[in-house]
Every structure is written in C-alpha cells, then in structure tokens.
N, CA, C and O atoms as a GROMACS GRO file, in nm:
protein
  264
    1UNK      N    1  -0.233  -1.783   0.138
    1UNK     CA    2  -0.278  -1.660   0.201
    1UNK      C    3  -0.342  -1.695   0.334
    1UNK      O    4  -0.430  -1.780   0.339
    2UNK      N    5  -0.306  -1.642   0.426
    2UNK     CA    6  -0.372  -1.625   0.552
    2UNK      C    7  -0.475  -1.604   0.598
    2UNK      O    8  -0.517  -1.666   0.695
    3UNK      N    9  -0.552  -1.493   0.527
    3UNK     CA   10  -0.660  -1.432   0.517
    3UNK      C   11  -0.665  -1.267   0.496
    3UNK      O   12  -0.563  -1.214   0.451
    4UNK      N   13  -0.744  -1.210   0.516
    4UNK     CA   14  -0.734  -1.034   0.501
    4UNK      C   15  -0.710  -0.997   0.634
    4UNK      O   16  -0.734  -1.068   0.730
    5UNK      N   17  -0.650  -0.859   0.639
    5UNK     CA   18  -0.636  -0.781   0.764
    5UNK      C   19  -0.714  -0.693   0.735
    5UNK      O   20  -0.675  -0.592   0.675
    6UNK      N   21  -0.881  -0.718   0.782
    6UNK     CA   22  -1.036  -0.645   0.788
    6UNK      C   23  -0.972  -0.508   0.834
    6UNK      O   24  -0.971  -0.416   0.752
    7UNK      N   25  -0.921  -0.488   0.953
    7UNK     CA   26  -0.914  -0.334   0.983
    7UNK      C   27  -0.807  -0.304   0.894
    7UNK      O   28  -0.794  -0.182   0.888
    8UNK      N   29  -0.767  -0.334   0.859
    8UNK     CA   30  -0.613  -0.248   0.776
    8UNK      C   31  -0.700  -0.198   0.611
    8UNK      O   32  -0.701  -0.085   0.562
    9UNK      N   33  -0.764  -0.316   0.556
    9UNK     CA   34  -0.840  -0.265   0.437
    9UNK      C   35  -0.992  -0.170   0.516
    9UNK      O   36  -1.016  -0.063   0.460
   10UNK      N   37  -1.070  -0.202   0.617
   10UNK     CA   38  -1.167  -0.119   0.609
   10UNK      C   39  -1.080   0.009   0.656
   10UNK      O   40  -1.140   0.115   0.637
   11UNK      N   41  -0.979   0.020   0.701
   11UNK     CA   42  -0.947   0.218   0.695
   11UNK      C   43  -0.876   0.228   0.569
   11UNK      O   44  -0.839   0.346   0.569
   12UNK      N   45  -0.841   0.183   0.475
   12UNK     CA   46  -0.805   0.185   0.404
   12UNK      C   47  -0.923   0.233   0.243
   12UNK      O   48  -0.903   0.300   0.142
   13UNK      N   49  -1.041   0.154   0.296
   13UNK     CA   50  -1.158   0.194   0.199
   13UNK      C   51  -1.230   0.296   0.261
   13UNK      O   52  -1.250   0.396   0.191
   14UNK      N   53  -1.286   0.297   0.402
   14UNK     CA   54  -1.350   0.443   0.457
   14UNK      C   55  -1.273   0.551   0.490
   14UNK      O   56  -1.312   0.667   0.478
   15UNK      N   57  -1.139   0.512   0.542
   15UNK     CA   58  -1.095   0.633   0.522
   15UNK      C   59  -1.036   0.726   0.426
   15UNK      O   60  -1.060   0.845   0.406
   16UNK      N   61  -0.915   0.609   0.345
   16UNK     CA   62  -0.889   0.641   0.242
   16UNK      C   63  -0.916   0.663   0.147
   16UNK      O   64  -0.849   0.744   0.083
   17UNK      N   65  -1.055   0.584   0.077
   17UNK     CA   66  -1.135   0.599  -0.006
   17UNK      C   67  -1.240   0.656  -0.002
   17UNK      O   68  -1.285   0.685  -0.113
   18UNK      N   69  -1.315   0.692   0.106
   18UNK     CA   70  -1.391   0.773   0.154
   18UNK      C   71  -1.538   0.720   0.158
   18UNK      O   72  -1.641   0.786   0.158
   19UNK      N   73  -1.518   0.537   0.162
   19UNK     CA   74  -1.626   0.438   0.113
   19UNK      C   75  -1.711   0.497   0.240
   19UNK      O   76  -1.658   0.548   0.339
   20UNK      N   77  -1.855   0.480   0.222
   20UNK     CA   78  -1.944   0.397   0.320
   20UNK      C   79  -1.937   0.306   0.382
   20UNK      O   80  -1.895   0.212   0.314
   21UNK      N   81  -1.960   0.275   0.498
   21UNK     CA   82  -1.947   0.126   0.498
   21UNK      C   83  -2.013   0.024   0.432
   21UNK      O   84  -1.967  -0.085   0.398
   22UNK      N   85  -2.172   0.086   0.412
   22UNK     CA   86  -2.230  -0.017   0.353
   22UNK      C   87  -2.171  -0.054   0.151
   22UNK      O   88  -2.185  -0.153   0.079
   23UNK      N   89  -2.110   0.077   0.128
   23UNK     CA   90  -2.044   0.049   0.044
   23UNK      C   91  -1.925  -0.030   0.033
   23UNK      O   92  -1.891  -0.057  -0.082
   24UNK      N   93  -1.848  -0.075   0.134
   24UNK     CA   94  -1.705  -0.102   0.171
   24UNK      C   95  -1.774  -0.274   0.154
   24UNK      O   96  -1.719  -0.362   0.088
   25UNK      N   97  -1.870  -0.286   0.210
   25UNK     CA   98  -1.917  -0.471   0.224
   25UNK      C   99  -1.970  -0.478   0.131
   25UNK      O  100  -1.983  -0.599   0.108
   26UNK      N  101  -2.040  -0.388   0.009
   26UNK     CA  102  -2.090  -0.440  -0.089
   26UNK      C  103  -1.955  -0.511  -0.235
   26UNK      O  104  -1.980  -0.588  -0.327
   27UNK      N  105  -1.832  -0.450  -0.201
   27UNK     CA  106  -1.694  -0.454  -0.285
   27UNK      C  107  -1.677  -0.576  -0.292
   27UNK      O  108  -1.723  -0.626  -0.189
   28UNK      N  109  -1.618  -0.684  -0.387
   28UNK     CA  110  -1.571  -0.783  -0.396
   28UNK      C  111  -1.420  -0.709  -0.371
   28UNK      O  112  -1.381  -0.593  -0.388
   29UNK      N  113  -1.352  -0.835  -0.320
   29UNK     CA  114  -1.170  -0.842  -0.264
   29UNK      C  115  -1.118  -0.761  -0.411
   29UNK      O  116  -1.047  -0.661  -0.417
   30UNK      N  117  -1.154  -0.809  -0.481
   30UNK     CA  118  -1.111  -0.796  -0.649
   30UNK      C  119  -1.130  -0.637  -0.670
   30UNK      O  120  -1.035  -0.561  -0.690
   31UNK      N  121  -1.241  -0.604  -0.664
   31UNK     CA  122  -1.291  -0.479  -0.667
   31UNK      C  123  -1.183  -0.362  -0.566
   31UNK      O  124  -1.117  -0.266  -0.604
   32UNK      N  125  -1.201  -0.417  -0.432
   32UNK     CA  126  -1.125  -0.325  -0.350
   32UNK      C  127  -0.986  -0.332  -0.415
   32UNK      O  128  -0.926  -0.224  -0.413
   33UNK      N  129  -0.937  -0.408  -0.458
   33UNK     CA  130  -0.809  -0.370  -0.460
   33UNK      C  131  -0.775  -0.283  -0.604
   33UNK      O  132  -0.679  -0.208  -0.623
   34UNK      N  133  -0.869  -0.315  -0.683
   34UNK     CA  134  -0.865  -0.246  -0.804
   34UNK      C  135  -0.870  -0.101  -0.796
   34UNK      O  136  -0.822  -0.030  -0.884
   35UNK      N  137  -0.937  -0.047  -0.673
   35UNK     CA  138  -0.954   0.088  -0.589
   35UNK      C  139  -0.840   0.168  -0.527
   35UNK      O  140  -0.815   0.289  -0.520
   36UNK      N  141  -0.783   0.064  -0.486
   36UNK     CA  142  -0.691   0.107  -0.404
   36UNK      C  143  -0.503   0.119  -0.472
   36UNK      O  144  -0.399   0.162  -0.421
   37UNK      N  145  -0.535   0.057  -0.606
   37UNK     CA  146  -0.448   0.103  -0.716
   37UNK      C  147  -0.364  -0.065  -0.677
   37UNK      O  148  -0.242  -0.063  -0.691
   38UNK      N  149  -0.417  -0.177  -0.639
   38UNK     CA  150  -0.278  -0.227  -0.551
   38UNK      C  151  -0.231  -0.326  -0.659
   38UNK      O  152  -0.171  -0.421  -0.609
   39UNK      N  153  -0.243  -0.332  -0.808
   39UNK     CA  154  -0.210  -0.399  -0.889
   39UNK      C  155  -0.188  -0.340  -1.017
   39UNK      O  156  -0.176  -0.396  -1.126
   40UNK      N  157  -0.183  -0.166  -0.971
   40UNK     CA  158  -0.117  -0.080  -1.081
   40UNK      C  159   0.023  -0.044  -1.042
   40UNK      O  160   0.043  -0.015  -0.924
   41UNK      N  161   0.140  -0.041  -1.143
   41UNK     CA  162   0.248   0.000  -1.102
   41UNK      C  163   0.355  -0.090  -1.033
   41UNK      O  164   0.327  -0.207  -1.004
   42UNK      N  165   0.469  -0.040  -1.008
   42UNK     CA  166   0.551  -0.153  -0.981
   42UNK      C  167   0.583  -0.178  -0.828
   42UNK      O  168   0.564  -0.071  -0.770
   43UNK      N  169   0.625  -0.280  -0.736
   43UNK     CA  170   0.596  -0.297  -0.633
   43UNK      C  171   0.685  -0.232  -0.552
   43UNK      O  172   0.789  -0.209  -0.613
   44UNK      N  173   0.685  -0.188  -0.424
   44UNK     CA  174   0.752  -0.101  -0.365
   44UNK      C  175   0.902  -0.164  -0.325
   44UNK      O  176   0.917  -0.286  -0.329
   45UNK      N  177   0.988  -0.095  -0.294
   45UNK     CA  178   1.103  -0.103  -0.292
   45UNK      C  179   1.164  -0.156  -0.208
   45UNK      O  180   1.184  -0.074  -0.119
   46UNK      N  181   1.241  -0.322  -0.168
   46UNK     CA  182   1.240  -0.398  -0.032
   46UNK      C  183   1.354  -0.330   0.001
   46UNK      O  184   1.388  -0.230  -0.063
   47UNK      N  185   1.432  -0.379   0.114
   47UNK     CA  186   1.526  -0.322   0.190
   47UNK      C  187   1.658  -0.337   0.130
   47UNK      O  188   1.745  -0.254   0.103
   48UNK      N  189   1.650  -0.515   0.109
   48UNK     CA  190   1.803  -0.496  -0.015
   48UNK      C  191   1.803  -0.481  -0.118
   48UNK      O  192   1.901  -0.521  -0.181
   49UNK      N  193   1.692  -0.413  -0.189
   49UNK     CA  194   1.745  -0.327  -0.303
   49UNK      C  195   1.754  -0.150  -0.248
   49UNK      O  196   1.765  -0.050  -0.320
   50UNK      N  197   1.748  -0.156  -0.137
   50UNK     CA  198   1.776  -0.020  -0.102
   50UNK      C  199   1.881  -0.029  -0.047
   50UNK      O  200   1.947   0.073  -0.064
   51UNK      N  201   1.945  -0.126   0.030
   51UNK     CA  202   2.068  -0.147   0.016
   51UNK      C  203   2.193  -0.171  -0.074
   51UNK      O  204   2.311  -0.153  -0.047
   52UNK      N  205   2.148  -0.206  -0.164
   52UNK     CA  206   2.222  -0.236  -0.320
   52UNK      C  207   2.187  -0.072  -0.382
   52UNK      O  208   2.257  -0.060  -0.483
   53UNK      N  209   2.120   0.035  -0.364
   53UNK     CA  210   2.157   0.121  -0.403
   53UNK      C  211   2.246   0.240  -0.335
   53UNK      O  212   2.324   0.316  -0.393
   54UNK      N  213   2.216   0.237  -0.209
   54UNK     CA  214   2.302   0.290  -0.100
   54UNK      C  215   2.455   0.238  -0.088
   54UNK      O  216   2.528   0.310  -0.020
   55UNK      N  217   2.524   0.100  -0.156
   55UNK     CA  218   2.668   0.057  -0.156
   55UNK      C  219   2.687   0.175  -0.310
   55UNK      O  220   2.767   0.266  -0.334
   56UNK      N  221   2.584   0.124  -0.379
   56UNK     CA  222   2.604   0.208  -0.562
   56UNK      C  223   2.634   0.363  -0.541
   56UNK      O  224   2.718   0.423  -0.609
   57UNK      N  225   2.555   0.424  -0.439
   57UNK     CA  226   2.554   0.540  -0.493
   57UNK      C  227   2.585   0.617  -0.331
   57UNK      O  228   2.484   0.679  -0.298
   58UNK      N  229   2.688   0.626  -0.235
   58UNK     CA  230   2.706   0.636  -0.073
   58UNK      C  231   2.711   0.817  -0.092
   58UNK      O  232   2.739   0.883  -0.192
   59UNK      N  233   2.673   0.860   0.043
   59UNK     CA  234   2.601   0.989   0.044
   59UNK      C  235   2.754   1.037   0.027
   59UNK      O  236   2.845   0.956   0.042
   60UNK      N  237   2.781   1.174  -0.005
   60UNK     CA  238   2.899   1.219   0.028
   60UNK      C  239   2.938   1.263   0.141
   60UNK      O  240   2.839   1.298   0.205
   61UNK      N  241   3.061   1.285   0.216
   61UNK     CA  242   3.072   1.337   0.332
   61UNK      C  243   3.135   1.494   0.300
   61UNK      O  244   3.155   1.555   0.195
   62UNK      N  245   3.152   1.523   0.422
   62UNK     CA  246   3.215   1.668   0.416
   62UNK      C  247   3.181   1.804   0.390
   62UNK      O  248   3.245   1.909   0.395
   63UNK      N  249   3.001   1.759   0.344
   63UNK     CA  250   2.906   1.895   0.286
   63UNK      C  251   2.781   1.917   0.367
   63UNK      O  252   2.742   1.814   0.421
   64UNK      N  253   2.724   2.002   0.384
   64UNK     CA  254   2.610   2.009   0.428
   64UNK      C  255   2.505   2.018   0.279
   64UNK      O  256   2.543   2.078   0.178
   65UNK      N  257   2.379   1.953   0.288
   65UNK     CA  258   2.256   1.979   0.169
   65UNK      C  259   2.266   2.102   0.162
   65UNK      O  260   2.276   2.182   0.255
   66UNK      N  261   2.266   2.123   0.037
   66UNK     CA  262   2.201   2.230  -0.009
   66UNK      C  263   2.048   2.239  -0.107
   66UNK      O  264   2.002   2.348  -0.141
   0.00000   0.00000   0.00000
C-alpha cells in the first residue's frame, strides 16, 4: 500500500458521512472503512467483466428504448 488519499477519505467522512472533523481524526483506518460500507458486499465491476458481458448480451439494433 502506498498510503491513504487524506482528501479523498476526509470528503468522504465529512461530507459523506456527515463526520466532524474532530470526529473524522478520532476514527481508526479500520473504523472508517467499516463506515463507509467498504468491506460489505461484493466489489465493483472492472471493465473486462463489463466487457465479457457486453460480447454476452450486445444491445439490439433497429429499435428505439422503450
């Protein structure tokens, strides 16, 4: 690991979370992320498996949405 990206998690806890700041520095790493859901659920969707579903399933032509 590199380290944290401080501004990306502090708007992420004051704004998004609606922390204090002095609440935001009192959080262990562990804590914030437990907040921020980032180890509930399954991980977001990379590009080639969005590509591997886009060959599976190709838009149709010839229609407009309805």
């Amino acid at each position: 690991m590199d380290g944290f990206d401080w501004p990306a998690l502090m708007r992420a806890g004051m704004r998004g979370l609606g922390l204090k700041p002095w609440e935001f520095w009192e959080l262990t790493p562990a804590e914030l992320q437990l907040l921020l859901g980032e180890s509930s659920g399954a991980k977001p969707m990379g590009r080639s498996r969005l590509d591997e579903l886009m060959s599976a399933f190709p838009d149709q032509s010839g229609g407009a949405c309805k």
